[in-house]
Each structure stands twice: as structure tokens, then as C-alpha cells.
């Protein structure tokens, strides 16, 4: 592998800790905080449905709809307004994982250009990255909103490559989601899997180039 020029980070769950959403999602679902992973996977599921059917709603809209669907399956009454309140505000104010800020600073000092690629809307991503203190450390921030397709569609990653004017092997995609890395690898990007709690590799696709505990280990490996 050649040394990458740009490190491209997923945002939700990779850089930002989803655990605070347990409180707001759990409250909306009658105290069922254990349903957070099912809500998140339902949101991702329907983002793929929208891509395949050539429809497009913002990630927050899909998250709100997924929460209402989940409430219905649990026979919990939940209005559209209450679902939106449980999703959008908390999603935009997630904290970074403990090692993220220091690791990103270290990677910048090592000479890497840093960028993000997220399913969140452009305005949502800006709020998330600003509130988490990550925005000043980035050279670029990309949203799928620009191409109106969700990851792991190949057009999302090609959009980033076109803007950066780089070859795929010059970019390292860093994510805690195997499906995201599968999409990036399909386009030719280098890939790094971050083993956040509750995540796992998908056995039926190529193994990522790096499998790491966290971003601190990423910085150490790329030093």
C-alpha cells in the first residue's frame, strides 16, 4: 500500500459517540433504551431503500421516520413532532469519542489532510462537527446530500475523489461500519475499520487494510 494523502472519516459512531442518543430515543420509546441499535439500523436500512428507489430525504428525516416506525411496532404512540425532537437535536450535539480530538491533532501534525464523509445533511454535519470541536481540525467536510445518494453507493466516494482530484489509493476511508468500508473498497480506496463497541466486520467482503481499536492506534500505525 502507498502512504495515503487524505484520511476520510465517517462521522456518526466513528468520530461521534452515539450513546447519548439512548436517553432521547429511549424516552420516546417508553424507556426502551435498548432499542437504540435497532433504531439506528432501521435508519440505515431505509437510507439504502431511498438510494435504490432514487428517492431522497435528509438523514434526520429518515431517522425521525424510523423512530416512528419502531414506536408503531412496539405499540407506542409517538407523534411526528416528538420523534423529530428525540432525533434531530440530540444527533446534532453528540460528543466525540474520548480519543478523537487528540488523535486528529496528532494525524494533522504527521502531515495528513483530514476530511469527513457523512450521511448527515450538510447543515447537520456542520452542527455536529462544530459542537464536537472537530471542525477546526478538518480540511474538508463532505455530505451525501451533494449527490443525493447514501453510502455505500459508489457515487458518494467518487464525488470526494473528484473534488480532491486524487486517485482512490491516495485516500484512506476510516469507519466503524463494515458496509461503509465495503463501498469505499469497491471504488479502490484504502480502508481502516475502527472497532467501536457493538460493531463487527462483514465476513463476506474483503478485509479492511487496517483493523484498529481506535484513532489513537490509527495515528500510531500511520506514523
PDB file of N, CA, C and O in Angstrom, residues 6-10 113-118 140 142 156-157 160-161 164 171-175 184 189:
ATOM      1  N   UNK A   6      -4.856  11.671   2.065  1.00  0.00           N
ATOM      2  CA  UNK A   6      -6.034  12.173   2.781  1.00  0.00           C
ATOM      3  C   UNK A   6      -6.636  11.043   3.607  1.00  0.00           C
ATOM      4  O   UNK A   6      -6.779   9.920   3.129  1.00  0.00           O
ATOM      5  N   UNK A   7      -7.009  11.365   4.838  1.00  0.00           N
ATOM      6  CA  UNK A   7      -7.753  10.442   5.690  1.00  0.00           C
ATOM      7  C   UNK A   7      -9.204  10.920   5.710  1.00  0.00           C
ATOM      8  O   UNK A   7      -9.487  12.055   6.091  1.00  0.00           O
ATOM      9  N   UNK A   8     -10.101  10.049   5.288  1.00  0.00           N
ATOM     10  CA  UNK A   8     -11.512  10.384   5.129  1.00  0.00           C
ATOM     11  C   UNK A   8     -12.313   9.640   6.194  1.00  0.00           C
ATOM     12  O   UNK A   8     -12.387   8.409   6.177  1.00  0.00           O
ATOM     13  N   UNK A   9     -12.907  10.369   7.115  1.00  0.00           N
ATOM     14  CA  UNK A   9     -13.564   9.775   8.273  1.00  0.00           C
ATOM     15  C   UNK A   9     -15.085   9.783   8.131  1.00  0.00           C
ATOM     16  O   UNK A   9     -15.678  10.822   7.790  1.00  0.00           O
ATOM     17  N   UNK A  10     -15.696   8.655   8.438  1.00  0.00           N
ATOM     18  CA  UNK A  10     -17.129   8.637   8.717  1.00  0.00           C
ATOM     19  C   UNK A  10     -17.351   9.421  10.017  1.00  0.00           C
ATOM     20  O   UNK A  10     -16.427   9.562  10.830  1.00  0.00           O
ATOM     21  N   UNK A 113      -3.879  15.221   5.457  1.00  0.00           N
ATOM     22  CA  UNK A 113      -5.060  16.060   5.280  1.00  0.00           C
ATOM     23  C   UNK A 113      -6.259  15.273   5.806  1.00  0.00           C
ATOM     24  O   UNK A 113      -6.383  14.069   5.542  1.00  0.00           O
ATOM     25  N   UNK A 114      -7.132  15.925   6.534  1.00  0.00           N
ATOM     26  CA  UNK A 114      -8.259  15.257   7.185  1.00  0.00           C
ATOM     27  C   UNK A 114      -9.575  15.754   6.608  1.00  0.00           C
ATOM     28  O   UNK A 114      -9.780  16.960   6.439  1.00  0.00           O
ATOM     29  N   UNK A 115     -10.473  14.815   6.343  1.00  0.00           N
ATOM     30  CA  UNK A 115     -11.792  15.163   5.809  1.00  0.00           C
ATOM     31  C   UNK A 115     -12.821  14.193   6.381  1.00  0.00           C
ATOM     32  O   UNK A 115     -12.485  13.116   6.881  1.00  0.00           O
ATOM     33  N   UNK A 116     -14.083  14.584   6.312  1.00  0.00           N
ATOM     34  CA  UNK A 116     -15.177  13.715   6.737  1.00  0.00           C
ATOM     35  C   UNK A 116     -16.132  13.485   5.579  1.00  0.00           C
ATOM     36  O   UNK A 116     -16.278  14.333   4.693  1.00  0.00           O
ATOM     37  N   UNK A 117     -16.786  12.328   5.613  1.00  0.00           N
ATOM     38  CA  UNK A 117     -17.822  11.981   4.646  1.00  0.00           C
ATOM     39  C   UNK A 117     -18.960  11.343   5.424  1.00  0.00           C
ATOM     40  O   UNK A 117     -18.796  10.285   6.026  1.00  0.00           O
ATOM     41  N   UNK A 118     -20.112  11.989   5.416  1.00  0.00           N
ATOM     42  CA  UNK A 118     -21.201  11.558   6.287  1.00  0.00           C
ATOM     43  C   UNK A 118     -22.529  11.464   5.558  1.00  0.00           C
ATOM     44  O   UNK A 118     -22.777  12.181   4.576  1.00  0.00           O
ATOM     45  N   UNK A 140     -11.579  19.351   4.869  1.00  0.00           N
ATOM     46  CA  UNK A 140     -12.798  19.280   4.064  1.00  0.00           C
ATOM     47  C   UNK A 140     -13.859  18.491   4.819  1.00  0.00           C
ATOM     48  O   UNK A 140     -13.535  17.638   5.649  1.00  0.00           O
ATOM     49  N   UNK A 142     -17.597  16.521   3.727  1.00  0.00           N
ATOM     50  CA  UNK A 142     -18.487  16.161   2.629  1.00  0.00           C
ATOM     51  C   UNK A 142     -19.754  15.493   3.163  1.00  0.00           C
ATOM     52  O   UNK A 142     -19.710  14.719   4.113  1.00  0.00           O
ATOM     53  N   UNK A 156     -20.981   8.292  -4.079  1.00  0.00           N
ATOM     54  CA  UNK A 156     -20.640   9.131  -2.922  1.00  0.00           C
ATOM     55  C   UNK A 156     -19.129   9.265  -2.792  1.00  0.00           C
ATOM     56  O   UNK A 156     -18.588  10.360  -2.618  1.00  0.00           O
ATOM     57  N   UNK A 157     -18.416   8.152  -2.887  1.00  0.00           N
ATOM     58  CA  UNK A 157     -16.959   8.170  -2.734  1.00  0.00           C
ATOM     59  C   UNK A 157     -16.293   8.825  -3.948  1.00  0.00           C
ATOM     60  O   UNK A 157     -15.293   9.533  -3.803  1.00  0.00           O
ATOM     61  N   UNK A 160     -16.123  12.578  -3.685  1.00  0.00           N
ATOM     62  CA  UNK A 160     -14.998  13.064  -2.878  1.00  0.00           C
ATOM     63  C   UNK A 160     -13.713  13.027  -3.682  1.00  0.00           C
ATOM     64  O   UNK A 160     -12.932  14.000  -3.683  1.00  0.00           O
ATOM     65  N   UNK A 161     -13.466  11.919  -4.384  1.00  0.00           N
ATOM     66  CA  UNK A 161     -12.249  11.805  -5.192  1.00  0.00           C
ATOM     67  C   UNK A 161     -12.184  12.887  -6.263  1.00  0.00           C
ATOM     68  O   UNK A 161     -11.122  13.477  -6.513  1.00  0.00           O
ATOM     69  N   UNK A 164     -11.295  16.221  -4.593  1.00  0.00           N
ATOM     70  CA  UNK A 164      -9.901  16.259  -4.130  1.00  0.00           C
ATOM     71  C   UNK A 164      -8.904  16.106  -5.269  1.00  0.00           C
ATOM     72  O   UNK A 164      -7.709  16.387  -5.080  1.00  0.00           O
ATOM     73  N   UNK A 171      -6.411   7.842  -0.813  1.00  0.00           N
ATOM     74  CA  UNK A 171      -7.366   8.190   0.234  1.00  0.00           C
ATOM     75  C   UNK A 171      -7.620   6.959   1.113  1.00  0.00           C
ATOM     76  O   UNK A 171      -7.859   5.866   0.605  1.00  0.00           O
ATOM     77  N   UNK A 172      -7.576   7.159   2.413  1.00  0.00           N
ATOM     78  CA  UNK A 172      -7.873   6.104   3.386  1.00  0.00           C
ATOM     79  C   UNK A 172      -9.209   6.408   4.049  1.00  0.00           C
ATOM     80  O   UNK A 172      -9.352   7.422   4.736  1.00  0.00           O
ATOM     81  N   UNK A 173     -10.206   5.542   3.823  1.00  0.00           N
ATOM     82  CA  UNK A 173     -11.513   5.682   4.452  1.00  0.00           C
ATOM     83  C   UNK A 173     -11.474   5.040   5.821  1.00  0.00           C
ATOM     84  O   UNK A 173     -11.098   3.877   5.968  1.00  0.00           O
ATOM     85  N   UNK A 174     -11.880   5.791   6.838  1.00  0.00           N
ATOM     86  CA  UNK A 174     -11.846   5.332   8.226  1.00  0.00           C
ATOM     87  C   UNK A 174     -13.275   5.290   8.750  1.00  0.00           C
ATOM     88  O   UNK A 174     -13.969   6.318   8.762  1.00  0.00           O
ATOM     89  N   UNK A 175     -13.737   4.110   9.173  1.00  0.00           N
ATOM     90  CA  UNK A 175     -15.131   3.979   9.609  1.00  0.00           C
ATOM     91  C   UNK A 175     -15.285   2.834  10.589  1.00  0.00           C
ATOM     92  O   UNK A 175     -14.501   1.890  10.606  1.00  0.00           O
ATOM     93  N   UNK A 184     -16.325   1.877   0.056  1.00  0.00           N
ATOM     94  CA  UNK A 184     -15.075   2.578  -0.241  1.00  0.00           C
ATOM     95  C   UNK A 184     -14.088   1.659  -0.952  1.00  0.00           C
ATOM     96  O   UNK A 184     -13.430   2.049  -1.921  1.00  0.00           O
ATOM     97  N   UNK A 189     -10.545   2.767  -2.626  1.00  0.00           N
ATOM     98  CA  UNK A 189      -9.923   3.464  -1.510  1.00  0.00           C
ATOM     99  C   UNK A 189      -9.258   2.462  -0.565  1.00  0.00           C
ATOM    100  O   UNK A 189      -9.677   1.311  -0.462  1.00  0.00           O
TER     101      UNK A 189
END
